[in-house]
Coordinates of C-alpha atoms and ligand atoms in Angstrom, one line a residue:
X1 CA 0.0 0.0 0.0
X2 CA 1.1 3.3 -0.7
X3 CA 0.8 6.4 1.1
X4 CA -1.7 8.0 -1.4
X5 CA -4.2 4.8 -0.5
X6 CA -4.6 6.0 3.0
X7 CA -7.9 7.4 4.4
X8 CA -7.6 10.9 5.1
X9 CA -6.8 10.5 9.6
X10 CA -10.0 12.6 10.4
X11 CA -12.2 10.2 7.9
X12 CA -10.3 7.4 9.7
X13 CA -11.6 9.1 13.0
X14 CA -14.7 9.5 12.1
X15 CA -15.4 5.8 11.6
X16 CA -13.0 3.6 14.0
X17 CA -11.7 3.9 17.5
X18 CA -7.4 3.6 17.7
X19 CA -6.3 0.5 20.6
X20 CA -2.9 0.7 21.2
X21 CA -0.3 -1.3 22.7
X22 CA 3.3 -0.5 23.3
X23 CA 6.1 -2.2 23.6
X24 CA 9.5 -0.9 24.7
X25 CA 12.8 -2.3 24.9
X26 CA 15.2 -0.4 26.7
X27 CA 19.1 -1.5 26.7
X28 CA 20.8 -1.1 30.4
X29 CA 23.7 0.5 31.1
X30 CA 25.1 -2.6 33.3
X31 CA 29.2 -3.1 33.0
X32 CA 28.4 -6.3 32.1
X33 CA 26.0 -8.8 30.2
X34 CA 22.5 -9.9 31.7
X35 CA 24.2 -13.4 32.2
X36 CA 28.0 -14.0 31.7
X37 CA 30.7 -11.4 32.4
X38 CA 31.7 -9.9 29.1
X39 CA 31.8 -6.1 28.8
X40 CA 29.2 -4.0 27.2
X41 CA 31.1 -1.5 25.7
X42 CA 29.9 0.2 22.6
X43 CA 32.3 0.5 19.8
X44 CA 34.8 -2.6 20.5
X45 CA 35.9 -5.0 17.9
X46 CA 33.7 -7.3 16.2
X47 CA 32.9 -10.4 18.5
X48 CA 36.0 -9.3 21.0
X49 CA 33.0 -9.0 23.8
X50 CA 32.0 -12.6 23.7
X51 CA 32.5 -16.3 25.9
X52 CA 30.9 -19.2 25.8
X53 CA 28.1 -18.4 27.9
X54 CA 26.5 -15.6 25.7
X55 CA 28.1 -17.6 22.7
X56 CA 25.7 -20.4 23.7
X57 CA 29.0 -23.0 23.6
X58 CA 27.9 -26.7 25.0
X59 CA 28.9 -26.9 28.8
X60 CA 28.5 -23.0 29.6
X61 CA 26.5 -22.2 32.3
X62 CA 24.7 -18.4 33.0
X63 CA 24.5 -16.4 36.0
X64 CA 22.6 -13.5 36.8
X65 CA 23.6 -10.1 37.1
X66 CA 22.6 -9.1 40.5
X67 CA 22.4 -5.0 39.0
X68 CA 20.1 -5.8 36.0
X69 CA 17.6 -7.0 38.7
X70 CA 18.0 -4.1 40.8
X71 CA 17.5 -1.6 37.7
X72 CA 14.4 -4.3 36.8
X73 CA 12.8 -3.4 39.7
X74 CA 13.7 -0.2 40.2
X75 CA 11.9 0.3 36.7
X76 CA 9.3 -1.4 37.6
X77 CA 8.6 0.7 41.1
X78 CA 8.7 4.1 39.0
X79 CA 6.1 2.1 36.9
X80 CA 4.0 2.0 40.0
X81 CA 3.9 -2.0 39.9
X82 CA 3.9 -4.8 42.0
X83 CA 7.2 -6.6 42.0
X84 CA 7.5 -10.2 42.2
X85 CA 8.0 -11.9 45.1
X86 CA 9.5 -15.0 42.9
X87 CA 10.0 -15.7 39.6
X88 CA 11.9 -17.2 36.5
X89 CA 13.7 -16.8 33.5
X90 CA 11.7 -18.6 30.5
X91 CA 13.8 -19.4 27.1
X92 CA 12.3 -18.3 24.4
X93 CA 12.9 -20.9 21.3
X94 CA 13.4 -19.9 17.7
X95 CA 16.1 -19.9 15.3
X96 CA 18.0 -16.7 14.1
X97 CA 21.5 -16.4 13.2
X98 CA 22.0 -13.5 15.5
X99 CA 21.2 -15.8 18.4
X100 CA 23.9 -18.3 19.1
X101 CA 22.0 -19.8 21.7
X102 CA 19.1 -20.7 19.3
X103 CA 16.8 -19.2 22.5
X104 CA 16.6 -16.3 23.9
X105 CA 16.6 -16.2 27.3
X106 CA 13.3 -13.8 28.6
X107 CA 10.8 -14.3 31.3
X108 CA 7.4 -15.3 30.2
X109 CA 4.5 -15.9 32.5
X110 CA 6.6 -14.7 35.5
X111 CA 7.6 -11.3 34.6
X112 CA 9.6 -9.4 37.5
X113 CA 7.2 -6.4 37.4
X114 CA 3.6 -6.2 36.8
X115 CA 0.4 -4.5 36.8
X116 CA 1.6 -0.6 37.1
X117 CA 0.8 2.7 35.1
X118 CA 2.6 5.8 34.2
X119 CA 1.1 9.0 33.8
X120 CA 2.2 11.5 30.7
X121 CA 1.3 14.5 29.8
X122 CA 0.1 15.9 26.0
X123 CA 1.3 18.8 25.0
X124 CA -2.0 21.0 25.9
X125 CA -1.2 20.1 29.7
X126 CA -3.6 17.4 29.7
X127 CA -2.6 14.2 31.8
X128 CA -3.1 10.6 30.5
X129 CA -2.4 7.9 32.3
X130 CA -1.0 4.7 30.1
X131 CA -1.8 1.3 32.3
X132 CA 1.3 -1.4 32.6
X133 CA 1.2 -5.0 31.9
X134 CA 4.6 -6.0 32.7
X135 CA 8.4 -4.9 32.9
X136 CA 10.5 -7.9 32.2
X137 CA 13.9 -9.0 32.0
X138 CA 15.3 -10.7 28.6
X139 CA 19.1 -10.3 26.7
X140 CA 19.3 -8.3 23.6
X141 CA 20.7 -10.6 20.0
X142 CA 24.0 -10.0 18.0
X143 CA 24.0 -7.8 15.0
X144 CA 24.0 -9.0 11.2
X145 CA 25.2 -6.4 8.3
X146 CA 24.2 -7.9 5.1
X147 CA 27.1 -7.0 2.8
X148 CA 27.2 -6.8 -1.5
X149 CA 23.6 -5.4 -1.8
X150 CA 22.5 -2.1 -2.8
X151 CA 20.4 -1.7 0.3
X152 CA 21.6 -3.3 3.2
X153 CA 19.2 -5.6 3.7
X154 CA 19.4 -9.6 2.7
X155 CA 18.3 -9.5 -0.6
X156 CA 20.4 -9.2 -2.8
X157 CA 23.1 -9.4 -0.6
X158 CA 26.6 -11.7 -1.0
X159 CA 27.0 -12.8 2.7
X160 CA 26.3 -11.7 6.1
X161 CA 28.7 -10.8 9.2
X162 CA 27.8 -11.5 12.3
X163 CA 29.0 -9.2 15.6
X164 CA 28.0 -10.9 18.9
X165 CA 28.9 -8.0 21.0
X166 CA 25.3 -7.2 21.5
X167 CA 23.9 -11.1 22.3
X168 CA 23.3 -11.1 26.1
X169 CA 23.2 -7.5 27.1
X170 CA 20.0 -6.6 29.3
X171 CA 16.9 -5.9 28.1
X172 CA 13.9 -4.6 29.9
X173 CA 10.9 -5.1 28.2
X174 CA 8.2 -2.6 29.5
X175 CA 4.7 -3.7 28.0
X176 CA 1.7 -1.2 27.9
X177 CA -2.3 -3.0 28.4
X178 CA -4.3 -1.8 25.8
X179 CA -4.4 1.9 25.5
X180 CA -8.1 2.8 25.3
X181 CA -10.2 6.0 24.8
X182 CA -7.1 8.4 23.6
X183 CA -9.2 8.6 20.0
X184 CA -7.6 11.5 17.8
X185 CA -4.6 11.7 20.2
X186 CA -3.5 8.0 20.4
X187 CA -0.4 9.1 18.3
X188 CA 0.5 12.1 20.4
X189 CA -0.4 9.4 23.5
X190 CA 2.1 7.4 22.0
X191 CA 5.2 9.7 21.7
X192 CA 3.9 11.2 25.1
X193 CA 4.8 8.0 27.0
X194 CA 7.9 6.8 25.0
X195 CA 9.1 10.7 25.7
X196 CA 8.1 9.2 29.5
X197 CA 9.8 6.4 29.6
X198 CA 13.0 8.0 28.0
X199 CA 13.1 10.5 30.7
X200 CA 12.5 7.8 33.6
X201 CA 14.5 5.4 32.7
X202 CA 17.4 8.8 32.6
X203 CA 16.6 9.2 35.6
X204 CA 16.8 6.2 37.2
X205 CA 20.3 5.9 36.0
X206 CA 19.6 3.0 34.7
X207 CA 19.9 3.7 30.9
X208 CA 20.9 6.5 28.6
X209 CA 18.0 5.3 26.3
X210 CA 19.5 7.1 23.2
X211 CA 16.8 6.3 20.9
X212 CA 19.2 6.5 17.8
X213 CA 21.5 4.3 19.4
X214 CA 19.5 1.1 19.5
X215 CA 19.7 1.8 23.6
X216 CA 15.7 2.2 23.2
X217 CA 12.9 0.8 20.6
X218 CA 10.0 0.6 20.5
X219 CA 6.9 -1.6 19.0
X220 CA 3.4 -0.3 18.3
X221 CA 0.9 -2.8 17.8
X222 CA -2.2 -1.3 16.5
X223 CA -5.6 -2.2 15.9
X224 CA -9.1 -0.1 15.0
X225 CA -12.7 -1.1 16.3
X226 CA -15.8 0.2 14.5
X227 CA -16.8 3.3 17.2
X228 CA -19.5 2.4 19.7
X229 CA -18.0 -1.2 19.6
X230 CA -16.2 -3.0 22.4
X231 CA -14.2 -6.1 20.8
X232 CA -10.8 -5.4 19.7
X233 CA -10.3 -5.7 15.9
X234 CA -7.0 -7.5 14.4
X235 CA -3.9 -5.8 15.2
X236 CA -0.7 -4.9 13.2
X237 CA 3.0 -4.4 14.9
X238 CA 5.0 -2.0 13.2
X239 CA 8.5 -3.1 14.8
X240 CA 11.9 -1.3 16.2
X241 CA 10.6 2.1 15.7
X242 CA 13.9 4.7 17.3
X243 CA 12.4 7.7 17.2
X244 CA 9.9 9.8 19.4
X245 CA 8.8 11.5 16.2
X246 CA 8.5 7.7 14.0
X247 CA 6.5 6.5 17.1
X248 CA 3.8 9.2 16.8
X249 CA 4.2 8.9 12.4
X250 CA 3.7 5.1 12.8
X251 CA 0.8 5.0 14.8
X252 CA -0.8 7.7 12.9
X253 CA -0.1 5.7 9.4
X254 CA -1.6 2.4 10.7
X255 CA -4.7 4.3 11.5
X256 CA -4.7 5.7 8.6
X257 CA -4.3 2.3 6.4
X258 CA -6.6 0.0 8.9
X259 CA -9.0 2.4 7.9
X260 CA -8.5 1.9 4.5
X261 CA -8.4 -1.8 4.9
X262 CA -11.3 -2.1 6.9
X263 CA -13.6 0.2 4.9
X264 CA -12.8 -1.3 1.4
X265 CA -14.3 -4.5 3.2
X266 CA -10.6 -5.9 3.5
X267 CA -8.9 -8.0 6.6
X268 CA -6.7 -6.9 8.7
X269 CA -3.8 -9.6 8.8
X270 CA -1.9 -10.1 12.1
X271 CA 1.8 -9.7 11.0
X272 CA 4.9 -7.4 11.9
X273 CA 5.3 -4.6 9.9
X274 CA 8.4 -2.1 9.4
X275 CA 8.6 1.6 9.3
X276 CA 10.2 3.9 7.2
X277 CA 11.6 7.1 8.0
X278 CA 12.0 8.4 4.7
X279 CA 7.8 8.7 4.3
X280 CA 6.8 7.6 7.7
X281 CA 5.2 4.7 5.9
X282 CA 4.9 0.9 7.0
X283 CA 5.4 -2.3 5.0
X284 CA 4.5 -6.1 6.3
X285 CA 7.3 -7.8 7.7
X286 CA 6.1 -11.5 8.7
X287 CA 2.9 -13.4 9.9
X288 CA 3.1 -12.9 13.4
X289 CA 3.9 -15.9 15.2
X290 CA 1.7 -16.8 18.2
X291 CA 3.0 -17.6 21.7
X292 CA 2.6 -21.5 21.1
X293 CA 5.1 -21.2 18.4
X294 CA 7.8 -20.0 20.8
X295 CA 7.9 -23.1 23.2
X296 CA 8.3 -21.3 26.2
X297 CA 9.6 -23.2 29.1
X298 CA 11.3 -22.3 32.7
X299 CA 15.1 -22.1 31.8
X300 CA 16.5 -24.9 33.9
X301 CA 20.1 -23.3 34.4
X302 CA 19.1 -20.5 36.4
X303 CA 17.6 -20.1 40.1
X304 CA 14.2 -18.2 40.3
X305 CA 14.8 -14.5 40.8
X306 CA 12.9 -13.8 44.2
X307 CA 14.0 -10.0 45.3
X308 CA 13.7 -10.2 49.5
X309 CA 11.1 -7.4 50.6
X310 CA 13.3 -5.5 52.6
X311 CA 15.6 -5.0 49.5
X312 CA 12.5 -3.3 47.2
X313 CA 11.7 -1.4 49.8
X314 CA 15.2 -0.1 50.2
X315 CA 15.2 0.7 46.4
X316 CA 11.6 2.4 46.9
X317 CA 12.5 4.7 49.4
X318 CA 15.5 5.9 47.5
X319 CA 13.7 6.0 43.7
X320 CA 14.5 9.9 42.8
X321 CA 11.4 12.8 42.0
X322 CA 10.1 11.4 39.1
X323 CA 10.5 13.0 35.8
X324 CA 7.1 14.7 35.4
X325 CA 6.7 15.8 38.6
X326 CA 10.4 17.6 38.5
X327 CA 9.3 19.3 35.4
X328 CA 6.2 20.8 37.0
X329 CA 7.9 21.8 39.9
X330 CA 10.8 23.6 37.6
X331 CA 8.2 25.1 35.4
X332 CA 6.4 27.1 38.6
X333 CA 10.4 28.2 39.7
X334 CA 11.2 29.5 36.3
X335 CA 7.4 30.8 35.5
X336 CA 7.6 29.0 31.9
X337 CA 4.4 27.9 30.0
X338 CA 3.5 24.1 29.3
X339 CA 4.6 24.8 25.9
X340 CA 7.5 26.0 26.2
X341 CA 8.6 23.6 29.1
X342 CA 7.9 20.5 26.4
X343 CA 10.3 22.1 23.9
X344 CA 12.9 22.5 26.8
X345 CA 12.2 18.8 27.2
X346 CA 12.6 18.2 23.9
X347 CA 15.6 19.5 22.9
X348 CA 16.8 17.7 26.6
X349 CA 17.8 20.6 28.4
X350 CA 16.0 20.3 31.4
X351 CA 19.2 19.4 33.4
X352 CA 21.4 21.6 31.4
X353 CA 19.4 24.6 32.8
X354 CA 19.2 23.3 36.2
X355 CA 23.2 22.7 36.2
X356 CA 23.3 26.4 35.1
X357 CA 21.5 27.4 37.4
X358 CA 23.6 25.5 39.9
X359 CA 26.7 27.5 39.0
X360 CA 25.2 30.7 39.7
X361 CA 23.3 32.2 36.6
X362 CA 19.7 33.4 36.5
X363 CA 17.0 31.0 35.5
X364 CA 16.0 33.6 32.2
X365 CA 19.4 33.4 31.3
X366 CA 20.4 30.1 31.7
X367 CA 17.2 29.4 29.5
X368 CA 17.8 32.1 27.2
X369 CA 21.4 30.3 26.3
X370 CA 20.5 27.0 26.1
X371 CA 17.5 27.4 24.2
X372 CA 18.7 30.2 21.8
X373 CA 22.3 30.2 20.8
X374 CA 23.6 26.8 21.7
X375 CA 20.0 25.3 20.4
X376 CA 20.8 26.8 17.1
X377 CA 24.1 25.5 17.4
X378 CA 23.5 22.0 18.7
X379 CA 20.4 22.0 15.8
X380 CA 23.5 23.2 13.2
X381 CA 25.9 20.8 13.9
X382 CA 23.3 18.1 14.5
X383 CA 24.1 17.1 17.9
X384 CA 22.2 16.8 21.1
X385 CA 22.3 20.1 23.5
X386 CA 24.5 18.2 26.1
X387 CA 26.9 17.0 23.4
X388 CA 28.4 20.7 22.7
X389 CA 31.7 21.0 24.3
X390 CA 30.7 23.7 26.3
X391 CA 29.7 23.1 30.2
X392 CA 26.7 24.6 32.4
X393 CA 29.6 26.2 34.5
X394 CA 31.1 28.2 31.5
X395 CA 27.9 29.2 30.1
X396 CA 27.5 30.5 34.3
X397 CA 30.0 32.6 33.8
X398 CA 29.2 34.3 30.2
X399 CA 25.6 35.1 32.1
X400 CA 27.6 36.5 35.0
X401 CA 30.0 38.5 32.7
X402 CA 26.6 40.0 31.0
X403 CA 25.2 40.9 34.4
X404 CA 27.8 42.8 35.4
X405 CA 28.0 45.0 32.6
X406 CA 31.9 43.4 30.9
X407 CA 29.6 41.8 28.0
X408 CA 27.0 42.6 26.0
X409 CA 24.8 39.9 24.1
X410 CA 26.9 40.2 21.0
X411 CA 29.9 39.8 22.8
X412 CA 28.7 37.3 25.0
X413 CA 27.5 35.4 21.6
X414 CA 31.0 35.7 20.2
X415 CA 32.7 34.3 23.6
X416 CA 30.5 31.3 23.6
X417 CA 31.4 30.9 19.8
X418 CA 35.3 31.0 21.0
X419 CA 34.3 28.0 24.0
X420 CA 32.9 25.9 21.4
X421 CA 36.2 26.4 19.5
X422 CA 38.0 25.1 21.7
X423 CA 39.3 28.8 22.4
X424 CA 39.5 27.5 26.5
X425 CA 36.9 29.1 29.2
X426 CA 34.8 32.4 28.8
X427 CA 37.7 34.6 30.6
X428 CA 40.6 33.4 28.3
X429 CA 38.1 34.2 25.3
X430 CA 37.4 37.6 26.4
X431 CA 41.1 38.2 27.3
X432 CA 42.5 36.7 24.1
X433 CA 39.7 38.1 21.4
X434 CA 39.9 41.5 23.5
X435 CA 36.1 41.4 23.7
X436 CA 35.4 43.8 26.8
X437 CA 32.6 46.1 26.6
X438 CA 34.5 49.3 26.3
X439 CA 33.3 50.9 29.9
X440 CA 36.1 53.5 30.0
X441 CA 34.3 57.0 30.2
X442 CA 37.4 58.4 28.3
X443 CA 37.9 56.6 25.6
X444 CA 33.6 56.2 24.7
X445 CA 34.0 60.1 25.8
X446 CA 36.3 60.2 22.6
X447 CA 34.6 58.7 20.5
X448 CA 31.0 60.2 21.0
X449 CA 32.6 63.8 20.4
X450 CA 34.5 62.1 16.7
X451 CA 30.8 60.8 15.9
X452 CA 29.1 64.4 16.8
X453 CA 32.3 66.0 15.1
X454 CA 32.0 63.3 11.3
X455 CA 28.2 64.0 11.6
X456 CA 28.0 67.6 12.1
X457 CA 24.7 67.7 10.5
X458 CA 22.8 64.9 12.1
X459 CA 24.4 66.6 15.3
X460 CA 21.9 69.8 14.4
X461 CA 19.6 67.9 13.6
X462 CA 19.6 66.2 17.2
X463 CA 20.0 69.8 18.8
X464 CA 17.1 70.9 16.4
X465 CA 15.0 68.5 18.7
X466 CA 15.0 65.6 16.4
X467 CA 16.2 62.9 19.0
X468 CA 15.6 60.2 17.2
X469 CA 18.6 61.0 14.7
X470 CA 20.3 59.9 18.1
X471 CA 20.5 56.4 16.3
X472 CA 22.4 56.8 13.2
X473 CA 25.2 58.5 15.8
X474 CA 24.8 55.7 18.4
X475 CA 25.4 52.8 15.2
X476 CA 29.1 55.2 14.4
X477 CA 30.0 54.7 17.8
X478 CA 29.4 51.2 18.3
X479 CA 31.1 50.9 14.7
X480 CA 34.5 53.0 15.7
X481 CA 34.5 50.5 18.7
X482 CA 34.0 47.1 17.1
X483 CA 30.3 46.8 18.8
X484 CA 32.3 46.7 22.4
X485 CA 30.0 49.9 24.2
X486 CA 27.4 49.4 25.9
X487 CA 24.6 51.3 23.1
X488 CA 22.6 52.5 26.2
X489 CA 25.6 54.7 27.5
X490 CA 26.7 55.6 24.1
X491 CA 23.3 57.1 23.6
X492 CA 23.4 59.0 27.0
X493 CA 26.3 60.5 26.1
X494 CA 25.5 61.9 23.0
X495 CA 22.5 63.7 24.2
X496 CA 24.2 65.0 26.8
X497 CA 27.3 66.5 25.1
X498 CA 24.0 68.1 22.2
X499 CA 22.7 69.3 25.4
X500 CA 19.1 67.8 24.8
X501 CA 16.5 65.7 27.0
X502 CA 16.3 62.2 26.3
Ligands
ZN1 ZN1 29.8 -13.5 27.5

């Protein structure tokens, strides 16, 4: 199907009711894999991060990493679920090359976490509260490149490498129930809580989540019911989305093409489905296999997982202020609207401003930084915010510099510009581009009266009464000192010396 055989979305509305279910993988940030003790480093050799456990060699034995668990359910009571007082690891059966064990070992029936909700709020303010099935534990698969073929994909490729590296790190799964009633919205819903999640799981410490990383993915199964109706209708997965904006695109497509489907008096087949960024599109992957298919059983070489009471409770009294709550509190300090606190979110400087802040500078102009100049740049140079090698404490001091009068904003600008070039701090750019507001009464004295004198008849003009002449003598002065005065004073001056009111 192509994108021209959609129904238009507020047709699609008009007719069918949106279920959605998520499902999010998020990679931890242990030292070490979920079950042997190789490194998780990103960026090591092909297949130098490998043993025979996560290999799956005959004889190896796994053991459980005691801090997966611990970020498991410290996940799981920031989910607001109940965590297990016992459970198991389940092995998952199917063939893929990427999985040297020929299982994967998940949890199944048992999960570690359960039953819990989160609560994310839409863009207008409004708060929706997405219900949790289950947070469990599972190891992430190696990596094939398919090499020889235009595209990257299998067909039409020569051969395939295969990188190990990844098979075995921890996994938490984090599995939404249906999400019901969110109509029109169920896409923004959908980017709401994966946005959420992101900035939880940050929180937690417990993963970086860098969507375009891999370190978070997520599924969205999707299905439409005729409005008025209860049952669910047949529902599509669109897979390994990594992208808070594909997320909402995806959902919003499947809507879109259900509709289509359904109303042409089609079926809706159960299958996986991928996305593509280039036209937010999705096309079927495979028939969806069914639970059955996977052979689940209790993975025999492991103990059951059964966290003592006294250690969850430790964890829960020590979870930090959740993400959303932080935000509101932060947006009554610095008196920001809704709006504009999502697009702080967004471009993730929420803690960059609160660092700033830490190191001394205003909350306006610690925002005004971030979220202008070094926005602009981060958006230029198409990094994230925090990725800009310039630190909360530096841009502290080019506010302070501003505040007491050394810097204007231009020259502020062009100091930050010399940080980011590796110039050094915001003092040794000043000193060694010689960017000081020019404060000396003297010297601006100077160089008002050379204005007045090479504009002897805007000068009249000014005495005539016309003050707001006052300008194009201002811009000479400002030019003779390379934009280093501070305008306001420059213009003081000149009415002064013309001997007129401002
Ligand atoms: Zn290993």
């Amino acid at each position: 199907m192509t994108v021209t055989d959609l129904v238009p979305y507020e047709d699609a509305l008009a007719s069918y009711d949106p279920v959605m279910g998520l499902e999010v993988h998020v990679e931890l940030g242990t030292k070490t894999k979920m079950f042997c003790g190789c490194a998780t480093t990103l960026g090591a050799d092909a297949n130098a991060q490998t043993c025979p456990t996560c290999l799956g060699l005959p004889g190896s034995l796994p053991v459980v990493n005691a801090i997966g668990v611990e970020s498991a359910i410290k996940i799981g009571l920031a989910l607001n679920c109940s965590i297990a007082e016992w459970c198991r690891f389940a092995r998952k059966n199917y063939f893929y090359p990427d999985m040297p064990k020929n299982f994967q070992t998940s949890q199944y029936d048992e999960p570690i976490a359960y039953d819990g909700y989160l609560d994310v709020q839409l863009e207008d303010g409004e708060v929706f509260r997405v219900q949790i099935e289950r947070a469990h534990m599972e190891e992430d698969t190696g990596k094939s490149t398919h090499v020889g073929g235009a595209t990257g994909r299998i067909h039409g490729a020569s051969h395939s490498l295969l990188d190990y590296n990844r098979a075995g790190i921890p996994l938490i799964e984090i599995v939404t129930k249906p999400i019901e009633g969110a109509g029109e919205r169920a896409p923004e819903v959908a980017k709401a809580y994966v946005a959420e999640l992101r900035e939880l799981v940050r929180a937690l410490g417990v993963s970086e989540a860098r969507m375009e990383m891999g370190q978070m993915r997520c599924d969205v199964n999707l299905s439409l019911r005729p409005n008025g109706t209860e049952t669910f209708g047949t529902r599509s997965e669109t897979k390994n989305v990594n992208s808070l904006r594909s997320v909402e695109r995806a959902a919003r497509f499947e809507i879109q093409r259900h509709a289509a489907v359904l109303s042409s008096g089609g079926t809706i087949v159960q299958e996986t489905r991928h996305f593509h960024e280039e036209d937010g599109s999705t096309t079927a992957g495979r028939i969806k296999d069914n639970a059955e298919d996977y052979r689940y059983f209790p993975e025999p070489d492991l103990v059951p997982v059964a966290p003592a009471r006294a250690w969850v409770e430790e964890l829960r009294a020590v979870l930090p202020e959740l993400p959303r709550i932080r935000r509101n509190r932060l947006r009554e300090e610095w008196g920001v609207s809704a709006h504009d606190m999502q697009s702080i979110l967004n471009a993730g400087a929420v803690d960059l401003i609160v660092a700033t802040i830490e190191a001394g500078a205003g909350s306006a102009a610690a925002r005004k930084w971030w979220m202008g100049e070094l926005a602009r740049r981060a958006n230029e140079d198409g990094v994230e915010l925090a990725a800009l090698p310039i630190t909360p404490a530096q841009v502290a001091r080019v506010a302070a510099l501003v505040d007491e009068g050394s810097l204007n904003d231009k020259l502020a600008r062009q100091t930050i510009e010399g940080v980011l070039a590796g110039e050094g701090d915001p003092d040794t750019v000043v000193e060694k581009r010689g960017l000081k507001v020019v404060s000396d009464e003297g010297a601006l004295g100077a160089a008002v009266d050379e204005a007045i004198v090479g504009n002897a008849a805007i000068a009249d003009k000014i005495r005539g009464g016309k003050v707001a002449a006052a300008g194009a003598l201002v811009g000479a002065v400002m030019k003779a000192t390379r934009g280093q005065a501070d305008a306001a004073r420059v213009r003081e001056l000149i009415l002064e010396k013309l001997g007129v009111e401002g």
